[in-house]
Amino acid sequence: MYKKKRLLHIKRAEKAFGIKNTEEETADSFSYDKEYLYDALVQSTDDYIYVCNMKTGIFRYTKAMVEEFDLPGEVISDAASIWGAKVHPHDKQAFLDSNKEIAEGRTDCHSVEYRAMNRKGEWVWMRCRGHLERDESGEPLLFAGMITNLGKRKRVDHMTGLPNKYECEQEVSSLIHMRPNHAVGIMILGIDGFKHINDLYSREFGDEVIRIVAQKIQSLLPQAAAIYRFDGDLFCVVFQDATKDKMGKLFEKIRRTFSHQQEFNNKKYYSSLSAGAVLYPQDGMDYSNLSKYAEYSLDYAKHSGKKRIVFFSGEIMKHKTRLLDLTERLRDSVEHNFRGFNLNYQLQVEADSGIIAGAEALARWGYQGEENVGPGEFIPILEACGLIQLVGRWIFKTAAGACARWVKLCPWLTISINLSYLQLADPGLIYFMKRIMEEINLDPSHIIVEMTESTIVSDISALNNVFEEMRSIGIKIAMDDFGTGYSSLGVLKSAPADIVKIDRIFVKDILTSSFDMTFIRFVVQLCHDVGIEVCLEGVETEEEYEIVRSMGLDYIQGYLFGKPMTGDDFESEYLS
Ligand code: C2E
Ligand code: CA
Ligand code: CA
């Protein structure tokens, strides 16, 4: 009936415009029963055909679709809510937006891809195309089209050959749907310090590490477990009929496998792993929550020393909430001209005489009246949220400013400034440092940049260039926390460092440990042989000082000589 009306309408238009339609006869005389056409089309395609009467809002779906998705019938009046409930939560917004555009008549074409849950509880990908037909007055009349079932479309991560996160989601959802009374375990694994491997070595090298790790984990999996590749350095293992014990045992195997130094292309590296784990049903009832909590647990594992598995708990939730809160407050501080950031200064003395040599600038953060958060907590957050470069520049500028004032009172004084390895990715860093020192008229030889041992010894030529550039303008480089990284003493021979700072763990037990004493002596000797000076950190008592004093060290930094203090206190205590 509609078609006839339309032809009539065309004829009227042609008459008005004087167009003669030569096919008019044929078009007019061709008629068919649209019910049969619908049936024939439905029979001859694997796609699902749908039609909606836009005046009533009633949809008609094909039988195959009703069966596959367990719809209440072929004709549905509240399709939006019934079908909408089957659409994947992550795809729902795009699905609803596209439907809304049609319903409000803002577009005539509908094209959207989304996942919907079928009768078996599997997420299947759907591609839906449709068109809106209007009546003579332009009012929406009919909306019809086809939905292509793209199936489970097994999606594989090309780099590792492992199924990807969509597959994982599908697998977990269908396990829960099919066997709701059986436990499912999810364990998300991350490579410790992968950012480091990637930033300091090449991206290709990082990719290779991911492939190697993927293969090794796969070879350790028990029968009822499968591994998936998530984004970046993350993997996920899904366990059927899981228990904490089973998951813990697998992690222990993984931990042991990766506890040794690995080698690829003659490059040595460590790729230990941390894991966060959850169990269905006690920790969550659906994939979305379970995977979120597993990631929180992984974050926690990384924050509490790495190389460990952490199972989800209320404690983890508290930790995550704090992390989010601190990130927000840090952002706010940076946006308000670094409000709440401060520097403390800790005295460094000449080892033998105890005379002032300089100070290390140590970052502090916290508003008045609020609890103070230590740098061990807020520096990693700044690194994770990308603010470290901005804050790092502020720290450099502030510390260099103090240095310029203080060299007038103590001409040989040096200020040591800690640099995060991520600051090396700041392409304007050296130019910035140079400009600041020129502005305040400070000779760069008064500045020492402290970088951790692992950053300095990574054999990346790009990094060596940065260090060499710094040294070429007169800044000195100190290798911080020496002895805590993985490198051997042999690195001292070629490391681009002017000073080595031995970590305080070697002082802690020095009264009883002959190993620690020997280690310090050895490092001093090796360094002096190649022209590197040595500073010992963490000397707290007179007894410790007595022992280390005769070891030939150049500098000492520790509570015995001075705790970190404000710039004003430092100035009045040691410089006036
Ligand atoms: P670090 O660079 O090894 O700094 C030395 C840390 O040892 C300081 O802790 C200092 O207060 C502490 N310390 C010094 N002498 C002694 C001692 O005799 N006994 C004991 N028990 N501790 C001593 P702080 O200020 O909490 O800093 C912790 C870490 O945070 C620093 O370790 C450094 O890695 C990082 N950090 C601090 N300020 C900055 C900064 O401005 N930038 C960057 N990137 N990192 C910073
Ligand atoms: Ca330091
Ligand atoms: Ca240190």
XYZ file of C-alpha atoms and ligand atoms in Angstrom:
624
model
C 0.000 0.000 0.000
C 2.817 2.330 0.949
C 4.582 1.610 -2.364
C 1.467 2.490 -4.345
C 1.069 5.710 -2.445
C 4.663 6.527 -3.163
C 4.301 5.846 -6.887
C 1.283 8.064 -6.926
C 3.323 10.706 -5.268
C 6.120 10.319 -7.860
C 3.613 10.550 -10.654
C 2.201 13.739 -9.198
C 5.674 15.201 -8.920
C 6.548 14.235 -12.488
C 3.417 15.855 -13.709
C 4.232 19.019 -11.854
C 7.798 19.109 -13.215
C 6.861 17.879 -16.676
C 9.091 14.794 -16.468
C 7.940 11.756 -18.408
C 8.812 8.464 -16.836
C 9.254 5.833 -19.587
C 9.355 3.055 -17.008
C 6.111 4.171 -15.494
C 4.164 1.355 -17.090
C 6.548 -1.335 -15.883
C 6.827 0.078 -12.380
C 3.115 0.450 -12.108
C 2.313 -2.992 -13.406
C 4.922 -4.720 -11.229
C 3.451 -5.768 -7.985
C 4.204 -8.416 -5.375
C 3.193 -9.387 -1.928
C 5.579 -7.723 0.470
C 5.022 -10.444 3.067
C 6.539 -12.971 0.651
C 9.359 -10.622 -0.208
C 10.167 -10.315 3.477
C 10.066 -14.108 3.923
C 12.198 -14.702 0.830
C 14.821 -12.227 1.943
C 14.888 -13.642 5.449
C 15.382 -17.154 4.053
C 18.164 -16.157 1.707
C 20.519 -14.373 4.082
C 22.466 -15.173 7.213
C 21.900 -11.616 8.358
C 19.028 -10.659 10.618
C 16.505 -8.381 8.947
C 14.536 -5.987 11.079
C 11.707 -3.587 10.366
C 10.248 -0.942 12.611
C 7.009 0.890 12.138
C 8.071 4.346 13.222
C 4.500 5.459 13.873
C 3.972 2.754 16.508
C 7.573 2.030 17.475
C 6.943 -1.721 17.052
C 9.858 -3.801 15.734
C 9.812 -7.046 13.872
C 12.877 -9.277 14.045
C 13.593 -12.500 12.211
C 13.102 -15.900 13.748
C 16.810 -16.698 13.639
C 17.556 -13.622 15.689
C 14.814 -14.417 18.193
C 16.361 -17.838 18.662
C 19.971 -16.735 18.867
C 19.265 -13.984 21.394
C 16.366 -15.441 23.294
C 14.035 -12.555 22.423
C 10.411 -12.789 23.679
C 9.014 -13.009 20.108
C 9.360 -11.757 16.546
C 7.224 -8.688 17.156
C 8.403 -6.516 20.002
C 6.955 -3.234 21.180
C 9.632 -2.186 23.669
C 12.629 -3.244 21.582
C 14.921 -0.516 22.883
C 14.861 -1.824 26.435
C 14.757 -5.542 25.568
C 17.506 -5.418 22.960
C 19.382 -2.679 24.810
C 19.685 -4.954 27.854
C 21.588 -7.461 25.745
C 24.150 -4.971 24.494
C 27.568 -5.000 26.155
C 27.941 -2.244 28.782
C 31.055 -0.855 27.057
C 29.249 -0.572 23.703
C 25.924 0.596 25.044
C 26.545 4.306 24.735
C 27.445 4.129 21.039
C 24.438 1.863 20.446
C 22.003 4.168 22.254
C 23.421 7.313 20.628
C 22.960 5.875 17.159
C 19.378 4.811 17.920
C 18.573 8.179 19.421
C 19.695 9.952 16.266
C 17.257 7.869 14.243
C 14.419 8.205 16.751
C 14.813 11.983 16.830
C 14.978 12.090 13.047
C 18.433 13.696 13.033
C 19.755 11.191 10.503
C 18.317 8.619 8.114
C 21.265 6.226 8.209
C 22.101 3.906 11.043
C 25.421 2.132 11.253
C 26.892 0.793 14.459
C 28.965 -2.126 15.757
C 28.496 -3.552 19.213
C 28.571 -6.751 21.221
C 25.385 -8.457 22.373
C 24.947 -11.464 24.617
C 23.452 -14.501 22.932
C 21.388 -17.298 24.423
C 24.551 -19.149 25.486
C 25.863 -16.132 27.356
C 28.548 -15.376 24.779
C 29.329 -11.885 23.581
C 28.966 -11.782 19.820
C 29.837 -8.849 17.648
C 26.993 -7.321 15.643
C 27.169 -4.918 12.755
C 23.874 -3.106 12.359
C 22.973 -1.053 9.306
C 19.591 0.510 8.691
C 17.747 3.244 6.880
C 14.876 5.484 7.823
C 12.107 6.022 5.259
C 9.877 9.066 5.569
C 6.366 9.801 4.331
C 5.400 12.629 1.981
C 5.404 15.123 4.792
C 8.865 14.037 5.920
C 7.640 12.238 9.008
C 9.521 9.020 9.931
C 7.533 6.091 8.578
C 9.642 2.989 8.522
C 13.050 2.035 9.778
C 14.557 -1.176 8.447
C 17.875 -2.816 7.878
C 20.105 -5.744 8.552
C 22.176 -6.904 11.452
C 25.221 -8.982 10.588
C 26.298 -11.436 13.233
C 30.091 -11.231 13.107
C 30.286 -14.090 15.532
C 32.777 -14.398 18.297
C 35.390 -13.145 15.841
C 38.314 -14.665 17.669
C 40.564 -11.739 18.168
C 44.216 -12.422 18.426
C 46.962 -10.093 19.508
C 49.354 -10.011 16.584
C 52.491 -9.412 18.572
C 52.204 -12.441 20.837
C 49.665 -14.613 19.017
C 47.645 -14.754 22.239
C 43.903 -14.051 22.319
C 43.299 -10.438 23.354
C 41.315 -8.735 26.100
C 37.981 -8.960 24.275
C 38.417 -12.703 24.093
C 39.240 -12.762 27.770
C 36.122 -10.818 28.594
C 34.048 -13.152 26.504
C 35.549 -16.219 28.101
C 35.008 -14.991 31.651
C 31.442 -13.820 30.952
C 30.503 -17.085 29.379
C 32.121 -19.144 32.178
C 30.077 -17.181 34.702
C 26.917 -17.487 32.644
C 27.256 -21.185 31.895
C 28.526 -22.396 35.239
C 27.468 -19.782 37.784
C 28.250 -22.044 40.744
C 31.867 -22.663 39.769
C 34.667 -20.378 40.889
C 36.552 -18.399 38.253
C 39.909 -16.813 38.961
C 41.421 -13.855 37.159
C 45.075 -12.986 37.550
C 46.460 -9.923 35.813
C 50.224 -9.937 35.461
C 52.451 -6.969 34.693
C 56.163 -6.791 33.955
C 57.926 -4.860 36.717
C 59.552 -1.697 35.462
C 58.502 -2.356 31.883
C 58.174 1.357 31.259
C 61.809 1.512 32.171
C 62.773 -1.273 29.737
C 60.777 0.419 27.015
C 61.988 3.957 27.649
C 65.612 3.097 28.127
C 66.006 0.344 25.545
C 64.276 0.474 22.187
C 60.568 -0.160 21.620
C 61.446 -3.199 19.514
C 63.412 -4.582 22.427
C 60.375 -4.025 24.675
C 58.179 -5.882 22.164
C 60.594 -8.772 22.186
C 60.517 -8.906 25.993
C 56.711 -9.089 25.852
C 56.838 -11.975 23.379
C 59.339 -13.880 25.494
C 57.353 -13.340 28.683
C 54.140 -14.463 26.931
C 55.723 -17.695 25.778
C 57.234 -18.497 29.138
C 54.018 -17.920 31.080
C 52.110 -20.014 28.578
C 54.473 -22.918 29.082
C 53.832 -22.838 32.841
C 50.019 -22.839 32.762
C 48.085 -25.673 34.385
C 45.309 -27.491 32.470
C 42.309 -25.370 33.319
C 43.924 -21.981 32.747
C 44.334 -19.791 29.692
C 46.400 -16.673 29.062
C 45.370 -13.485 27.251
C 47.351 -10.432 26.237
C 46.063 -7.130 27.555
C 47.391 -3.687 26.626
C 51.069 -2.872 27.048
C 52.948 -5.181 29.376
C 49.846 -6.769 30.908
C 48.703 -10.374 30.643
C 45.690 -12.079 32.122
C 45.340 -15.684 33.190
C 41.814 -17.062 33.610
C 41.394 -20.105 35.842
C 38.409 -22.422 35.866
C 37.403 -23.859 39.232
C 39.974 -21.562 40.745
C 41.246 -21.418 44.284
C 43.702 -18.996 45.851
C 46.040 -21.896 46.314
C 46.070 -22.841 42.609
C 46.647 -19.257 41.597
C 49.366 -18.770 44.185
C 51.167 -21.900 42.982
C 51.189 -20.756 39.370
C 52.484 -17.353 40.393
C 55.275 -18.960 42.395
C 56.376 -20.882 39.276
C 56.303 -17.693 37.235
C 58.206 -15.798 39.913
C 60.948 -18.394 39.995
C 61.242 -18.464 36.206
C 61.736 -14.723 36.019
C 63.898 -14.258 39.081
C 67.074 -14.640 37.027
C 68.583 -12.123 34.705
C 67.406 -12.667 31.132
C 69.351 -12.030 27.995
C 68.277 -11.165 24.490
C 70.484 -9.967 21.640
C 73.394 -9.773 24.042
C 71.426 -7.345 26.180
C 70.811 -8.277 29.762
C 67.604 -7.342 31.480
C 65.277 -8.289 34.325
C 61.617 -8.905 33.684
C 60.179 -9.962 37.011
C 56.395 -9.945 37.245
C 53.780 -8.744 39.706
C 50.216 -10.007 39.817
C 46.802 -8.952 41.045
C 44.171 -11.651 41.498
C 40.435 -11.927 42.100
C 37.940 -14.722 42.453
C 34.387 -14.998 41.213
C 31.973 -14.976 43.014
C 33.398 -13.571 46.264
C 35.149 -10.508 44.813
C 32.703 -9.597 42.058
C 29.862 -10.923 39.983
C 30.795 -9.742 36.510
C 33.846 -9.319 34.313
C 33.814 -5.559 34.497
C 34.223 -5.454 38.290
C 36.465 -8.494 38.505
C 38.984 -7.165 36.000
C 38.928 -3.725 37.623
C 39.660 -5.185 41.069
C 42.392 -7.421 39.653
C 44.072 -4.310 38.208
C 43.791 -2.485 41.549
C 45.427 -5.498 43.201
C 48.195 -5.475 40.608
C 48.825 -1.772 41.283
C 49.063 -2.615 44.953
C 51.515 -5.448 44.286
C 53.690 -3.047 42.317
C 53.542 -0.419 45.041
C 54.418 -2.854 47.781
C 57.688 -4.151 46.458
C 56.824 -5.874 43.135
C 57.601 -9.554 42.289
C 54.505 -10.667 44.231
C 50.909 -11.690 43.892
C 48.243 -9.727 45.743
C 44.671 -10.962 46.133
C 41.882 -8.402 46.165
C 40.650 -7.195 49.587
C 39.101 -4.189 51.314
C 42.614 -2.948 51.971
C 43.288 -2.754 48.227
C 40.128 -0.728 47.704
C 41.298 1.744 50.373
C 44.712 1.993 48.749
C 43.191 2.669 45.336
C 40.907 5.354 46.711
C 43.900 7.050 48.338
C 45.898 6.872 45.119
C 43.096 8.506 43.148
C 42.708 11.168 45.810
C 46.456 11.927 45.906
C 46.635 12.086 42.110
C 43.834 14.644 42.094
C 45.456 16.725 44.821
C 48.856 16.619 43.123
C 47.308 17.799 39.874
C 45.607 20.587 41.752
C 48.927 21.613 43.345
C 50.695 21.720 40.000
C 47.878 23.747 38.462
C 48.102 26.245 41.326
C 51.715 27.118 40.712
C 53.150 24.109 42.593
C 51.286 25.049 45.780
C 52.279 22.713 48.594
C 55.559 21.603 46.991
C 58.699 22.350 48.932
C 62.336 21.401 49.070
C 64.271 20.221 52.071
C 68.053 20.155 52.114
C 70.245 17.549 53.747
C 73.852 18.239 54.545
C 76.661 16.368 52.804
C 80.071 16.530 54.454
C 83.633 15.696 53.504
C 84.124 12.219 54.896
C 87.350 12.774 56.722
C 86.972 16.252 58.164
C 83.193 16.508 58.520
C 83.322 19.927 56.817
C 80.314 20.964 54.743
C 80.535 19.902 51.090
C 77.005 20.622 49.950
C 73.424 19.440 50.255
C 70.949 17.156 48.584
C 67.624 18.751 47.680
C 64.734 16.495 48.690
C 61.196 17.109 47.539
C 58.367 17.528 50.041
C 54.665 17.969 49.465
C 51.681 18.841 51.629
C 49.486 21.789 52.500
C 49.383 23.340 55.896
C 47.230 21.323 58.252
C 47.214 18.295 55.970
C 49.205 15.167 56.504
C 52.569 15.193 54.762
C 53.019 12.619 52.059
C 56.597 11.371 51.537
C 58.460 11.522 48.230
C 58.593 7.718 48.135
C 54.818 7.900 47.644
C 54.226 11.051 45.612
C 57.161 10.851 43.163
C 55.903 7.538 41.675
C 52.411 9.061 41.376
C 53.840 12.085 39.558
C 55.702 9.668 37.276
C 52.574 7.630 36.630
C 50.368 10.607 35.812
C 52.915 12.394 33.640
C 53.491 15.388 35.920
C 57.062 14.528 36.860
C 58.577 16.610 34.077
C 56.782 19.780 35.171
C 57.465 19.215 38.856
C 61.027 18.143 38.048
C 61.668 21.445 36.318
C 60.219 23.321 39.309
C 62.508 21.321 41.648
C 65.541 22.121 39.506
C 64.717 25.818 39.346
C 64.084 26.076 43.097
C 67.182 24.106 44.094
C 69.418 25.951 41.643
C 68.048 29.250 43.035
C 69.006 28.238 46.577
C 72.406 27.121 45.327
C 73.062 30.489 43.660
C 72.342 32.303 46.952
C 74.388 29.910 49.059
C 77.580 29.793 46.985
C 77.987 33.406 47.938
C 78.266 32.213 51.552
C 80.174 28.982 50.852
C 82.002 29.140 47.502
C 82.699 25.380 47.171
C 79.123 24.286 47.972
C 77.328 21.887 45.641
C 73.610 21.079 45.453
C 72.552 17.581 44.440
C 69.233 17.343 42.612
C 67.388 14.058 42.049
C 66.166 13.395 38.550
C 63.588 10.781 37.661
C 64.524 8.700 34.625
C 61.301 9.914 33.007
C 62.652 13.459 33.010
C 65.275 12.334 30.517
C 62.450 12.024 28.012
C 61.881 15.793 28.363
C 63.580 17.041 25.158
C 63.967 20.605 26.423
C 65.431 19.636 29.796
C 69.060 20.538 29.154
C 68.179 23.793 27.441
C 65.929 24.589 30.425
C 68.721 23.856 32.923
C 71.185 25.989 30.985
C 68.769 28.899 30.732
C 67.962 28.806 34.476
C 71.643 28.752 35.446
C 72.409 31.628 33.092
C 69.511 33.668 34.477
C 70.699 33.293 38.060
C 74.355 33.451 37.145
C 75.207 30.061 38.632
C 78.276 28.118 37.544
C 76.997 24.607 36.566
C 79.870 22.975 38.443
C 77.868 23.622 41.627
C 75.100 21.312 40.428
C 75.117 17.526 40.763
C 72.347 15.525 39.150
C 71.485 12.288 40.963
C 70.110 9.402 38.943
C 69.525 5.849 40.125
C 72.050 3.213 39.231
C 69.778 1.346 36.803
C 69.144 4.506 34.763
C 72.811 5.298 34.406
C 74.069 1.845 33.540
C 71.418 0.990 30.950
C 73.405 0.730 27.742
C 71.347 3.139 25.742
C 73.323 5.501 23.647
C 70.544 8.105 23.721
C 70.879 8.251 27.478
C 74.628 8.450 27.418
C 74.235 11.425 25.132
C 72.063 13.177 27.708
C 74.595 12.510 30.446
C 77.477 13.586 28.245
C 75.617 16.750 27.302
C 75.036 17.560 30.967
C 78.674 16.925 31.777
C 79.817 18.989 28.816
C 78.125 22.040 30.295
C 79.767 21.346 33.659
C 77.025 19.556 35.609
C 78.218 16.495 37.553
C 76.407 13.169 37.530
C 75.940 11.033 40.646
C 74.881 7.405 40.540
C 72.327 7.120 43.357
C 71.401 4.120 45.520
C 74.409 2.177 44.301
C 74.282 -1.490 45.266
C 70.499 -1.820 45.121
C 70.236 -2.301 41.360
C 71.148 -5.369 39.431
C 74.420 -4.261 37.934
C 77.794 -5.665 38.777
C 80.737 -3.692 40.091
C 82.175 -3.900 36.586
C 79.827 -1.149 35.426
C 81.843 1.385 37.387
C 84.594 1.162 34.794
C 82.526 2.635 32.002
C 79.613 4.406 33.710
C 79.309 8.091 32.822
C 79.307 9.136 36.493
C 81.426 11.540 38.517
C 80.184 10.388 41.912
C 78.833 7.100 43.214
C 76.444 7.198 46.168
C 76.482 3.918 48.092
C 73.010 3.098 49.378
C 72.324 3.195 53.082
C 71.463 -0.531 53.255
C 75.233 -1.116 53.420
C 75.520 1.016 56.569
C 72.535 -0.418 58.421
C 74.300 -3.572 59.595
C 77.850 -2.431 59.207
C 78.648 -3.022 62.873
C 78.049 -6.733 62.403
C 78.417 -7.412 58.697
C 81.870 -7.941 57.289
C 80.347 -8.221 53.803
C 79.072 -4.639 53.987
C 82.463 -3.347 55.077
C 84.236 -5.209 52.305
C 81.694 -4.026 49.760
C 82.195 -0.365 50.679
C 85.998 -0.707 50.615
C 85.858 -2.409 47.238
C 83.600 0.202 45.687
C 85.809 3.022 46.983
C 88.894 1.399 45.513
C 87.322 0.642 42.148
C 85.842 4.125 41.846
C 89.051 5.885 42.789
C 90.943 3.818 40.217
C 88.755 5.271 37.475
C 88.486 8.779 38.901
C 84.997 8.573 40.441
C 84.303 10.062 43.870
C 82.282 8.150 46.468
C 79.580 9.323 48.880
C 78.144 7.052 51.564
C 74.501 7.559 52.524
C 72.736 6.801 55.785
C 75.385 7.196 58.490
C 73.301 7.638 61.629
C 75.578 6.976 64.604
C 79.059 7.810 65.860
C 79.918 4.093 65.872
C 79.082 3.789 62.183
C 81.076 6.898 61.391
C 84.084 5.532 63.285
C 84.079 2.413 61.116
C 83.570 4.067 57.741
C 85.802 7.077 58.350
C 88.966 5.166 57.500
C 87.618 3.673 54.300
C 88.760 6.455 52.016
C 85.277 7.783 51.232
C 84.996 11.284 49.799
C 81.629 12.355 51.214
C 79.103 11.235 53.782
C 75.411 12.053 54.048
C 73.383 10.869 57.000
C 71.309 11.778 60.030
C 74.443 11.914 62.176
C 75.527 15.084 60.366
C 72.130 16.486 59.577
C 68.559 15.549 58.790
C 66.737 17.078 55.827
C 65.514 20.574 56.787
C 63.965 23.658 55.211
C 66.156 25.992 53.180
C 65.929 28.698 55.854
C 66.991 26.282 58.589
C 69.820 24.938 56.433
C 71.092 28.439 55.801
C 71.047 29.497 59.441
C 72.446 26.179 60.670
C 75.384 25.744 58.296
C 75.958 28.895 56.285
C 75.889 31.795 58.680
P 67.283 9.292 47.904
O 67.583 10.100 46.700
O 68.128 8.085 48.140
O 67.334 10.283 49.116
C 67.887 9.971 50.334
C 66.826 9.556 51.290
O 67.437 8.979 52.418
C 66.028 10.752 51.806
O 64.709 10.305 52.064
C 66.722 11.050 53.108
O 65.920 11.734 54.026
C 67.046 9.677 53.576
N 68.190 9.672 54.489
C 69.290 10.418 54.416
N 70.126 10.126 55.439
C 69.541 9.137 56.145
C 69.923 8.410 57.309
O 70.956 8.606 57.893
N 69.059 7.452 57.742
C 67.890 7.216 57.126
N 67.096 6.278 57.625
N 67.500 7.886 56.022
C 68.330 8.847 55.546
P 63.478 11.055 51.464
O 63.675 12.524 51.533
O 62.286 10.468 52.115
O 63.520 10.667 49.948
C 63.210 9.391 49.535
C 63.433 9.235 48.077
O 62.499 9.993 47.309
C 64.789 9.729 47.600
O 65.770 8.791 47.874
C 64.541 9.897 46.135
O 64.617 8.675 45.478
C 63.109 10.382 46.110
N 63.137 11.841 45.995
C 63.232 12.778 46.967
N 63.248 14.009 46.435
C 63.187 13.843 45.088
C 63.176 14.746 43.974
O 63.267 15.966 44.116
N 63.073 14.204 42.729
C 63.016 12.868 42.536
N 62.918 12.405 41.274
N 63.030 11.999 43.549
C 63.118 12.478 44.815
Ca 69.268 10.986 45.923
Ca 70.091 7.456 47.662
